[in-house]
Amino acid sequence: MTIPRAPGERALDLGARSGILAAPVTAKPTGNGLTLAGVRKRFGETTVLKGIDLRAEPGELVVLVGPSGCGKSTLLRCLAGLETPDEGGIHIGDRDVTRLPPKERDIAMVFQSYALYPHLTVRHNLSFGLELRKAPADLIRQRVDEVAGMLGLEKLLDRYPRELSGGQRQRVAMGRAIARRPTLFLFDEPLSNLDAALRTEVRVEIKRLHHQLGTTMVYVTHDQEEAMTLADRLVILNGGLVEQQGPAIDVYREPATRFVGAFLGSPAMSFLPAEATETGLVVGDATLESPTHHRGPCTLGMRTHDVVVDAEGPLELEVRVVETLGHATHAHGLVEGQPFVARLQGHERPAPGDRIRLRPVYMHLFDAESGARIVR
Amino acid sequence: MKRLAAIGVHAAILLAVAFALYPVLWVVSLALSPHESPGAIPWPTEPSLDAMREVVLRTDDEGRYLFLMQTGASLLVAFSTALVAILIATPAAYALSRFRFVGKDASQQALLATQMFPGVAAAIPLYLILDALGLIDHLGGLTLVYATTAVPFAIFQLKGAFDTIPRDLEEAAMVDGATPFEAFRKVVLPAARPALAVTALFAFMTAWNEFILAATFLSREEIFTLPVVLQRYVGEHRAQWGHFAAGAIVVSVPVMALFYWLQRHLVGGLTAGGVKG
Ligand SMILES: Nc1ncnc2c1ncn2[C@@H]1O[C@H](COP(=O)(O)OP(=O)(O)OP(=O)(O)O)[C@@H](O)[C@H]1O
Ligand SMILES: [Mg+2]
């Protein structure tokens, strides 16, 4: 059977559910890019978005990450048309959608709560959007079967949402978004109601879907691991402002601010007050080789893997708590009186009270006052 | 030991059921034995359907079947009341549940105030108003009177129901391509179906059972509602308990039927599973 397709539309691969490795070669990017310029949003007295500038290339998976209450959902709702910005503009492709109602934006959204229609079967949840758009019946059936195949929902099509497990509901919510073939996908913490194992699995699935569909996606999470693993472009939000955006690995390795450094990586980056001098970087009683020409007080940031155990090392960690992960050991304690976490080899098992000497292999320096990264 | 406990529980339940059913059985027994007064055991010694037949097939001077006309009148009033209540209360409750508008709090309090007075308290003003409208002794007038209490009550019921339906559902529908009205009609209304059914049933039953206002505003026998008809059997002159009981049974049948029919709408938790939960 042939299905009518819009020009340029691709067939979805039905056989790809066997895993990400079996997924077809990355699809050509479809859909549209996204531009936000100076988007501001107030609720009464509180300004939630304080001027957001953001770009996504067509086909990019953009992850918005930030602490609770920083405005991620609000930003996503502005993109969806569920909120209207007070200032600024939103373009999808070259269309100005700032004031368009949701139905005219050609987007799909996966809600944190899934928001499945309780009175409709899975089949009708999937087809709801197409039915609203008066798509022909055979196209609807085709799409539903296609999406059900992609997400493994074939056996659940006649069930009601209340008869599904959390993971299944989550799949239906994604299927409902995919069935419409929108030009932009929005995800608001779609995994936060799943248990840890399922979360990893669905995360891989989303990545695969993105490869397969090639559609632009904006994905909100407050889980930094999810953010790192999924993002083509990572956007760190804090207090209604973009702290940093760029390729995930760049943001991780060169955090623009102390906040970003602290936010990415788990356990979090440790910070030591330091003074950059002619002789080197002075941290308490220790003096490190200075990576910078900057002079004056600053904050030294190091992630758990930025130090190695070295009997000659300049820093001393006074171990308080030891966490055994198997492949690694996290030693929590104090360096120069400041809380510090170091990652050791799995076989290294210090006891609380031990003193370990550490040598830095990578250092992040931040301005002591502003928290901005000090470059060279 | 376990078995003994089970027997005990069942005995207790049977006793409770007997306690609850005794008056009902008594009425049934009365209805079936029109020629004797019932004893302590509600069981007719000479069961007969005479009373039932006389009540149902009663004719007036012109040979019209009075009881059937009265049943029709009762059904008409009760259905209309339920319909009016649902039609007016649904959009009102939705607005109160979802939107902010000028006078929202005031209107909500005013609605609440109407619930604090018994309907009879307004009998005289209502009488004057109906008189001015020429609706005394008119089923439309009675429906209007019932609606004055049914509508505010239904608004509260439905607002509560809409409040429990997550906004995410409407927003999902709108992102899926629905207008706000489509989201309401295709998502919110179906999700609120159990509440709508209960509310309609409640309005129906209230109107179906109401006596005082019906007795006040109706005087033509052929449009009496059934509670008024029943009351006439135990009126001033003589008490026809058998006929009264027979009528009472006939009157409860539609309500039971309605309950039965609505049961499938009453399965709770229709919204369960829509959002995480
Ligand atoms: N409709 C609203 N009215 C008033 N304040 C709101 C409204 N929506 C959001 N806010 C406020 O805006 C701020 C940002 O909310 P938002 O939901 O965007 O945060 P978030 O980053 O998604 O947080 P989380 O990770 O907890 O989901 C919060 O302080 C919240 O209280
Ligand atoms: Mg949120």
mmCIF file of C-alpha atoms in Angstrom, chain A residues 40-375:
data_model
loop_
_atom_site.group_PDB
_atom_site.id
_atom_site.type_symbol
_atom_site.label_atom_id
_atom_site.label_comp_id
_atom_site.label_asym_id
_atom_site.label_seq_id
_atom_site.Cartn_x
_atom_site.Cartn_y
_atom_site.Cartn_z
ATOM 1 C CA ARG A 40 10.911 37.714 28.473
ATOM 2 C CA LYS A 41 8.024 36.425 30.528
ATOM 3 C CA ARG A 42 6.547 37.782 33.722
ATOM 4 C CA PHE A 43 3.966 36.236 36.016
ATOM 5 C CA GLY A 44 2.598 39.078 38.098
ATOM 6 C CA GLU A 45 5.532 40.463 40.044
ATOM 7 C CA THR A 46 8.067 37.754 39.203
ATOM 8 C CA THR A 47 10.015 37.833 35.980
ATOM 9 C CA VAL A 48 10.595 34.202 35.091
ATOM 10 C CA LEU A 49 12.372 34.618 31.742
ATOM 11 C CA LYS A 50 14.720 37.569 31.665
ATOM 12 C CA GLY A 51 15.695 37.775 28.015
ATOM 13 C CA ILE A 52 16.436 34.429 26.406
ATOM 14 C CA ASP A 53 18.431 34.269 23.162
ATOM 15 C CA LEU A 54 18.703 30.837 21.670
ATOM 16 C CA ARG A 55 19.320 29.203 18.312
ATOM 17 C CA ALA A 56 18.770 25.654 17.147
ATOM 18 C CA GLU A 57 19.829 24.429 13.726
ATOM 19 C CA PRO A 58 17.371 22.272 11.770
ATOM 20 C CA GLY A 59 17.512 18.721 13.093
ATOM 21 C CA GLU A 60 19.372 19.602 16.258
ATOM 22 C CA LEU A 61 18.526 18.096 19.623
ATOM 23 C CA VAL A 62 18.668 21.017 22.006
ATOM 24 C CA VAL A 63 18.611 20.242 25.702
ATOM 25 C CA LEU A 64 17.563 22.904 28.175
ATOM 26 C CA VAL A 65 18.877 22.124 31.589
ATOM 27 C CA GLY A 66 18.894 24.017 34.837
ATOM 28 C CA PRO A 67 17.850 23.834 38.459
ATOM 29 C CA SER A 68 14.220 23.616 39.523
ATOM 30 C CA GLY A 69 12.297 26.834 39.005
ATOM 31 C CA CYS A 70 14.764 28.394 36.567
ATOM 32 C CA GLY A 71 12.079 28.743 33.885
ATOM 33 C CA LYS A 72 12.633 25.699 31.669
ATOM 34 C CA SER A 73 8.993 24.719 31.496
ATOM 35 C CA THR A 74 7.953 28.304 30.995
ATOM 36 C CA LEU A 75 10.332 28.641 28.068
ATOM 37 C CA LEU A 76 9.041 25.428 26.539
ATOM 38 C CA ARG A 77 5.458 26.566 27.010
ATOM 39 C CA CYS A 78 6.317 29.786 25.193
ATOM 40 C CA LEU A 79 7.611 27.672 22.310
ATOM 41 C CA ALA A 80 4.431 25.603 22.350
ATOM 42 C CA GLY A 81 2.185 28.655 22.380
ATOM 43 C CA LEU A 82 0.717 27.789 25.768
ATOM 44 C CA GLU A 83 2.198 31.021 27.110
ATOM 45 C CA THR A 84 2.812 34.250 25.229
ATOM 46 C CA PRO A 85 6.084 36.062 25.901
ATOM 47 C CA ASP A 86 5.795 39.619 27.184
ATOM 48 C CA GLU A 87 8.720 40.667 25.018
ATOM 49 C CA GLY A 88 10.917 39.145 22.359
ATOM 50 C CA GLY A 89 10.252 36.944 19.374
ATOM 51 C CA ILE A 90 10.135 33.265 18.512
ATOM 52 C CA HIS A 91 10.760 32.006 14.993
ATOM 53 C CA ILE A 92 10.300 28.429 13.853
ATOM 54 C CA GLY A 93 12.095 28.213 10.535
ATOM 55 C CA ASP A 94 11.403 31.630 9.065
ATOM 56 C CA ARG A 95 7.906 31.843 10.507
ATOM 57 C CA ASP A 96 7.290 34.292 13.326
ATOM 58 C CA VAL A 97 5.154 32.257 15.715
ATOM 59 C CA THR A 98 5.421 34.532 18.738
ATOM 60 C CA ARG A 99 1.688 35.171 18.866
ATOM 61 C CA LEU A 100 0.313 32.132 17.071
ATOM 62 C CA PRO A 101 -1.965 29.735 18.970
ATOM 63 C CA PRO A 102 -0.526 26.252 19.589
ATOM 64 C CA LYS A 103 -2.534 24.584 16.831
ATOM 65 C CA GLU A 104 -0.936 26.721 14.150
ATOM 66 C CA ARG A 105 2.669 26.040 15.135
ATOM 67 C CA ASP A 106 3.003 22.485 13.857
ATOM 68 C CA ILE A 107 4.766 21.306 16.977
ATOM 69 C CA ALA A 108 4.258 18.327 19.243
ATOM 70 C CA MET A 109 4.890 18.223 22.943
ATOM 71 C CA VAL A 110 5.517 15.373 25.365
ATOM 72 C CA PHE A 111 4.374 16.408 28.821
ATOM 73 C CA GLN A 112 6.026 15.439 32.070
ATOM 74 C CA SER A 113 2.669 14.090 33.218
ATOM 75 C CA TYR A 114 2.208 12.432 29.785
ATOM 76 C CA ALA A 115 -1.287 13.986 29.631
ATOM 77 C CA LEU A 116 -2.794 11.032 27.796
ATOM 78 C CA TYR A 117 -6.478 11.356 27.020
ATOM 79 C CA PRO A 118 -8.015 9.095 29.668
ATOM 80 C CA HIS A 119 -11.206 8.380 27.753
ATOM 81 C CA LEU A 120 -9.451 7.258 24.566
ATOM 82 C CA THR A 121 -7.679 4.018 23.750
ATOM 83 C CA VAL A 122 -4.001 4.070 22.897
ATOM 84 C CA ARG A 123 -4.952 3.934 19.226
ATOM 85 C CA HIS A 124 -7.097 7.036 19.512
ATOM 86 C CA ASN A 125 -4.573 8.812 21.666
ATOM 87 C CA LEU A 126 -2.106 8.317 18.814
ATOM 88 C CA SER A 127 -4.539 9.407 16.129
ATOM 89 C CA PHE A 128 -6.154 12.304 17.980
ATOM 90 C CA GLY A 129 -4.035 15.000 16.345
ATOM 91 C CA LEU A 130 -4.436 13.560 12.863
ATOM 92 C CA GLU A 131 -8.184 13.268 13.337
ATOM 93 C CA LEU A 132 -8.381 16.889 14.404
ATOM 94 C CA ARG A 133 -6.618 17.780 11.185
ATOM 95 C CA LYS A 134 -9.093 15.659 9.258
ATOM 96 C CA ALA A 135 -6.452 13.351 7.815
ATOM 97 C CA PRO A 136 -7.877 10.563 5.644
ATOM 98 C CA ALA A 137 -8.699 7.357 7.507
ATOM 99 C CA ASP A 138 -6.171 5.149 5.721
ATOM 100 C CA LEU A 139 -3.365 7.614 6.385
ATOM 101 C CA ILE A 140 -4.325 7.654 10.058
ATOM 102 C CA ARG A 141 -4.305 3.861 10.238
ATOM 103 C CA GLN A 142 -0.966 3.737 8.459
ATOM 104 C CA ARG A 143 0.628 6.266 10.797
ATOM 105 C CA VAL A 144 -0.735 4.623 13.922
ATOM 106 C CA ASP A 145 0.607 1.248 12.841
ATOM 107 C CA GLU A 146 3.939 2.804 11.927
ATOM 108 C CA VAL A 147 4.329 4.578 15.260
ATOM 109 C CA ALA A 148 3.103 1.552 17.205
ATOM 110 C CA GLY A 149 5.760 -0.479 15.405
ATOM 111 C CA MET A 150 8.507 2.018 16.172
ATOM 112 C CA LEU A 151 7.670 2.109 19.860
ATOM 113 C CA GLY A 152 6.505 -1.450 20.424
ATOM 114 C CA LEU A 153 2.920 -0.486 21.165
ATOM 115 C CA GLU A 154 1.215 -2.947 18.791
ATOM 116 C CA LYS A 155 -0.272 -5.067 21.548
ATOM 117 C CA LEU A 156 -1.472 -2.101 23.564
ATOM 118 C CA LEU A 157 -3.476 -0.273 20.907
ATOM 119 C CA ASP A 158 -6.869 -1.171 22.341
ATOM 120 C CA ARG A 159 -6.029 -0.443 25.957
ATOM 121 C CA TYR A 160 -6.918 2.657 27.906
ATOM 122 C CA PRO A 161 -4.182 4.746 29.546
ATOM 123 C CA ARG A 162 -5.228 3.571 33.010
ATOM 124 C CA GLU A 163 -4.407 0.025 31.928
ATOM 125 C CA LEU A 164 -0.770 0.852 31.116
ATOM 126 C CA SER A 165 2.403 0.896 33.177
ATOM 127 C CA GLY A 166 4.368 4.104 33.603
ATOM 128 C CA GLY A 167 6.856 3.170 30.898
ATOM 129 C CA GLN A 168 4.092 2.233 28.479
ATOM 130 C CA ARG A 169 2.293 5.516 29.090
ATOM 131 C CA GLN A 170 5.510 7.330 28.395
ATOM 132 C CA ARG A 171 5.819 5.511 25.062
ATOM 133 C CA VAL A 172 2.270 6.379 24.125
ATOM 134 C CA ALA A 173 2.970 10.019 24.919
ATOM 135 C CA MET A 174 5.978 9.939 22.595
ATOM 136 C CA GLY A 175 4.007 8.065 19.972
ATOM 137 C CA ARG A 176 1.284 10.663 20.055
ATOM 138 C CA ALA A 177 3.872 13.325 19.314
ATOM 139 C CA ILE A 178 5.536 11.335 16.536
ATOM 140 C CA ALA A 179 2.327 10.324 14.767
ATOM 141 C CA ARG A 180 1.704 13.904 13.705
ATOM 142 C CA ARG A 181 5.161 14.361 12.108
ATOM 143 C CA PRO A 182 5.550 17.877 13.454
ATOM 144 C CA THR A 183 8.421 20.143 12.460
ATOM 145 C CA LEU A 184 9.464 20.582 16.074
ATOM 146 C CA PHE A 185 9.291 18.307 19.106
ATOM 147 C CA LEU A 186 9.134 19.618 22.631
ATOM 148 C CA PHE A 187 9.827 17.390 25.625
ATOM 149 C CA ASP A 188 9.262 18.543 29.193
ATOM 150 C CA GLU A 189 11.123 16.186 31.531
ATOM 151 C CA PRO A 190 9.597 13.156 29.859
ATOM 152 C CA LEU A 191 11.567 10.668 31.923
ATOM 153 C CA SER A 192 11.212 12.063 35.404
ATOM 154 C CA ASN A 193 8.362 9.720 36.321
ATOM 155 C CA LEU A 194 10.244 6.573 35.325
ATOM 156 C CA ASP A 195 12.522 4.467 37.482
ATOM 157 C CA ALA A 196 16.255 4.674 36.915
ATOM 158 C CA ALA A 197 16.684 1.587 34.721
ATOM 159 C CA LEU A 198 13.791 2.493 32.464
ATOM 160 C CA ARG A 199 15.054 6.050 32.261
ATOM 161 C CA THR A 200 18.325 4.984 30.707
ATOM 162 C CA GLU A 201 16.524 2.714 28.287
ATOM 163 C CA VAL A 202 14.061 5.367 27.133
ATOM 164 C CA ARG A 203 16.857 7.908 26.910
ATOM 165 C CA VAL A 204 18.610 5.726 24.367
ATOM 166 C CA GLU A 205 15.302 5.272 22.608
ATOM 167 C CA ILE A 206 14.798 9.016 22.325
ATOM 168 C CA LYS A 207 18.261 9.424 20.916
ATOM 169 C CA ARG A 208 17.469 6.714 18.381
ATOM 170 C CA LEU A 209 14.170 8.353 17.462
ATOM 171 C CA HIS A 210 15.956 11.607 16.943
ATOM 172 C CA HIS A 211 18.465 9.937 14.646
ATOM 173 C CA GLN A 212 15.670 8.231 12.801
ATOM 174 C CA LEU A 213 13.312 11.188 12.452
ATOM 175 C CA GLY A 214 15.936 13.878 12.070
ATOM 176 C CA THR A 215 13.488 16.423 13.429
ATOM 177 C CA THR A 216 14.479 19.379 15.582
ATOM 178 C CA MET A 217 13.839 18.659 19.247
ATOM 179 C CA VAL A 218 13.895 20.797 22.344
ATOM 180 C CA TYR A 219 14.263 18.709 25.447
ATOM 181 C CA VAL A 220 13.913 19.984 29.005
ATOM 182 C CA THR A 221 15.418 18.195 31.963
ATOM 183 C CA HIS A 222 17.017 18.992 35.258
ATOM 184 C CA ASP A 223 19.080 15.825 35.124
ATOM 185 C CA GLN A 224 22.579 16.761 33.996
ATOM 186 C CA GLU A 225 23.426 13.231 32.916
ATOM 187 C CA GLU A 226 20.359 13.096 30.675
ATOM 188 C CA ALA A 227 21.322 16.494 29.346
ATOM 189 C CA MET A 228 24.903 15.513 28.543
ATOM 190 C CA THR A 229 24.018 12.226 26.891
ATOM 191 C CA LEU A 230 21.239 13.566 24.686
ATOM 192 C CA ALA A 231 22.300 17.022 23.689
ATOM 193 C CA ASP A 232 23.660 18.135 20.353
ATOM 194 C CA ARG A 233 23.430 21.590 21.818
ATOM 195 C CA LEU A 234 23.314 22.098 25.539
ATOM 196 C CA VAL A 235 21.673 25.186 26.991
ATOM 197 C CA ILE A 236 22.193 25.887 30.671
ATOM 198 C CA LEU A 237 19.483 28.041 32.180
ATOM 199 C CA ASN A 238 19.769 29.714 35.538
ATOM 200 C CA GLY A 239 17.332 32.159 37.068
ATOM 201 C CA GLY A 240 15.648 32.941 33.774
ATOM 202 C CA LEU A 241 18.851 33.567 31.846
ATOM 203 C CA VAL A 242 21.003 31.444 29.544
ATOM 204 C CA GLU A 243 24.265 30.807 31.415
ATOM 205 C CA GLN A 244 25.918 29.037 28.518
ATOM 206 C CA GLN A 245 25.035 27.230 25.319
ATOM 207 C CA GLY A 246 27.004 25.142 22.883
ATOM 208 C CA PRO A 247 27.953 21.559 22.056
ATOM 209 C CA ALA A 248 27.542 19.473 25.197
ATOM 210 C CA ILE A 249 31.187 18.464 25.410
ATOM 211 C CA ASP A 250 32.393 22.066 25.118
ATOM 212 C CA VAL A 251 30.055 23.195 27.852
ATOM 213 C CA TYR A 252 31.250 20.357 30.046
ATOM 214 C CA ARG A 253 34.942 20.950 29.479
ATOM 215 C CA GLU A 254 34.874 24.700 29.473
ATOM 216 C CA PRO A 255 32.083 25.845 31.741
ATOM 217 C CA ALA A 256 31.603 29.566 31.248
ATOM 218 C CA THR A 257 30.687 30.143 34.861
ATOM 219 C CA ARG A 258 31.186 28.571 38.215
ATOM 220 C CA PHE A 259 27.449 27.757 38.201
ATOM 221 C CA VAL A 260 27.770 25.699 35.027
ATOM 222 C CA GLY A 261 30.818 23.940 36.416
ATOM 223 C CA ALA A 262 28.951 23.029 39.566
ATOM 224 C CA PHE A 263 25.867 21.973 37.660
ATOM 225 C CA LEU A 264 27.450 19.532 35.226
ATOM 226 C CA GLY A 265 29.105 16.401 36.540
ATOM 227 C CA SER A 266 28.224 14.115 39.390
ATOM 228 C CA PRO A 267 29.472 14.206 42.076
ATOM 229 C CA ALA A 268 29.625 17.937 41.576
ATOM 230 C CA MET A 269 32.773 19.962 40.966
ATOM 231 C CA SER A 270 34.705 20.866 44.124
ATOM 232 C CA PHE A 271 35.728 24.479 44.641
ATOM 233 C CA LEU A 272 38.766 25.819 46.466
ATOM 234 C CA PRO A 273 39.481 29.483 47.100
ATOM 235 C CA ALA A 274 42.825 30.356 45.466
ATOM 236 C CA GLU A 275 45.153 33.245 44.728
ATOM 237 C CA ALA A 276 46.948 33.514 41.411
ATOM 238 C CA THR A 277 50.452 34.903 42.074
ATOM 239 C CA GLU A 278 53.802 35.170 40.282
ATOM 240 C CA THR A 279 54.984 31.936 41.936
ATOM 241 C CA GLY A 280 51.859 29.976 41.098
ATOM 242 C CA LEU A 281 48.330 29.263 42.231
ATOM 243 C CA VAL A 282 48.236 29.404 46.006
ATOM 244 C CA VAL A 283 45.582 27.177 47.603
ATOM 245 C CA GLY A 284 45.858 27.329 51.387
ATOM 246 C CA ASP A 285 49.281 25.981 52.224
ATOM 247 C CA ALA A 286 49.783 24.444 48.789
ATOM 248 C CA THR A 287 51.133 26.088 45.679
ATOM 249 C CA LEU A 288 50.119 24.711 42.298
ATOM 250 C CA GLU A 289 51.568 25.374 38.894
ATOM 251 C CA SER A 290 49.446 28.244 37.608
ATOM 252 C CA PRO A 291 47.564 27.709 34.363
ATOM 253 C CA THR A 292 46.825 31.409 33.996
ATOM 254 C CA HIS A 293 48.345 34.843 33.517
ATOM 255 C CA HIS A 294 45.583 36.252 35.633
ATOM 256 C CA ARG A 295 46.638 37.628 39.012
ATOM 257 C CA GLY A 296 44.579 37.912 42.160
ATOM 258 C CA PRO A 297 41.943 35.968 44.052
ATOM 259 C CA CYS A 298 39.989 33.350 42.151
ATOM 260 C CA THR A 299 38.128 30.073 42.621
ATOM 261 C CA LEU A 300 39.696 26.804 41.568
ATOM 262 C CA GLY A 301 37.202 24.193 40.382
ATOM 263 C CA MET A 302 38.004 20.524 39.915
ATOM 264 C CA ARG A 303 35.735 17.649 39.008
ATOM 265 C CA THR A 304 36.276 14.254 40.631
ATOM 266 C CA HIS A 305 38.344 13.043 37.673
ATOM 267 C CA ASP A 306 40.472 16.199 37.434
ATOM 268 C CA VAL A 307 42.875 14.841 40.077
ATOM 269 C CA VAL A 308 44.937 11.676 40.271
ATOM 270 C CA VAL A 309 46.518 9.977 43.256
ATOM 271 C CA ASP A 310 50.233 10.825 43.378
ATOM 272 C CA ALA A 311 52.453 10.482 46.440
ATOM 273 C CA GLU A 312 54.273 13.662 45.314
ATOM 274 C CA GLY A 313 51.052 15.569 44.631
ATOM 275 C CA PRO A 314 50.684 19.084 46.074
ATOM 276 C CA LEU A 315 47.172 18.631 47.515
ATOM 277 C CA GLU A 316 46.216 16.527 50.483
ATOM 278 C CA LEU A 317 42.741 14.998 50.839
ATOM 279 C CA GLU A 318 41.637 14.100 54.335
ATOM 280 C CA VAL A 319 39.180 11.275 53.652
ATOM 281 C CA ARG A 320 35.856 11.332 55.496
ATOM 282 C CA VAL A 321 33.484 9.149 53.469
ATOM 283 C CA VAL A 322 34.248 6.503 50.871
ATOM 284 C CA GLU A 323 31.774 5.451 48.204
ATOM 285 C CA THR A 324 32.503 2.236 46.359
ATOM 286 C CA LEU A 325 31.045 2.088 42.857
ATOM 287 C CA GLY A 326 32.996 -0.946 41.669
ATOM 288 C CA HIS A 327 34.559 0.619 38.596
ATOM 289 C CA ALA A 328 35.639 3.611 40.665
ATOM 290 C CA THR A 329 35.787 4.849 44.216
ATOM 291 C CA HIS A 330 34.662 8.313 45.301
ATOM 292 C CA ALA A 331 36.611 9.684 48.223
ATOM 293 C CA HIS A 332 34.787 12.556 49.942
ATOM 294 C CA GLY A 333 36.735 14.686 52.372
ATOM 295 C CA LEU A 334 38.525 17.979 52.891
ATOM 296 C CA VAL A 335 41.304 19.672 50.948
ATOM 297 C CA GLU A 336 42.731 22.725 52.714
ATOM 298 C CA GLY A 337 39.599 22.703 54.872
ATOM 299 C CA GLN A 338 37.225 22.768 51.873
ATOM 300 C CA PRO A 339 34.876 19.936 50.883
ATOM 301 C CA PHE A 340 36.362 17.954 48.026
ATOM 302 C CA VAL A 341 35.546 14.777 46.104
ATOM 303 C CA ALA A 342 38.163 12.758 44.256
ATOM 304 C CA ARG A 343 37.637 9.820 41.968
ATOM 305 C CA LEU A 344 40.001 6.919 42.585
ATOM 306 C CA GLN A 345 40.495 3.615 40.802
ATOM 307 C CA GLY A 346 38.005 0.924 41.726
ATOM 308 C CA HIS A 347 40.667 -1.085 43.519
ATOM 309 C CA GLU A 348 41.839 1.871 45.622
ATOM 310 C CA ARG A 349 39.909 1.720 48.877
ATOM 311 C CA PRO A 350 41.084 4.283 51.414
ATOM 312 C CA ALA A 351 39.550 4.244 54.887
ATOM 313 C CA PRO A 352 37.948 7.286 56.534
ATOM 314 C CA GLY A 353 40.718 9.233 58.253
ATOM 315 C CA ASP A 354 43.341 8.391 55.626
ATOM 316 C CA ARG A 355 45.273 11.207 54.007
ATOM 317 C CA ILE A 356 45.777 10.930 50.247
ATOM 318 C CA ARG A 357 48.034 13.110 48.125
ATOM 319 C CA LEU A 358 46.521 14.330 44.874
ATOM 320 C CA ARG A 359 47.925 15.918 41.739
ATOM 321 C CA PRO A 360 45.637 18.101 39.590
ATOM 322 C CA VAL A 361 45.477 17.166 35.930
ATOM 323 C CA TYR A 362 42.859 19.714 34.868
ATOM 324 C CA MET A 363 41.885 23.001 36.484
ATOM 325 C CA HIS A 364 38.960 25.361 36.009
ATOM 326 C CA LEU A 365 39.512 28.898 37.237
ATOM 327 C CA PHE A 366 36.657 31.244 37.967
ATOM 328 C CA ASP A 367 36.608 34.876 38.967
ATOM 329 C CA ALA A 368 36.200 34.975 42.742
ATOM 330 C CA GLU A 369 33.563 37.701 42.512
ATOM 331 C CA SER A 370 31.564 37.182 39.314
ATOM 332 C CA GLY A 371 32.118 33.448 38.917
ATOM 333 C CA ALA A 372 33.001 33.930 35.248
ATOM 334 C CA ARG A 373 35.556 31.575 33.745
ATOM 335 C CA ILE A 374 39.106 32.926 33.627
ATOM 336 C CA VAL A 375 40.592 32.179 30.250
#
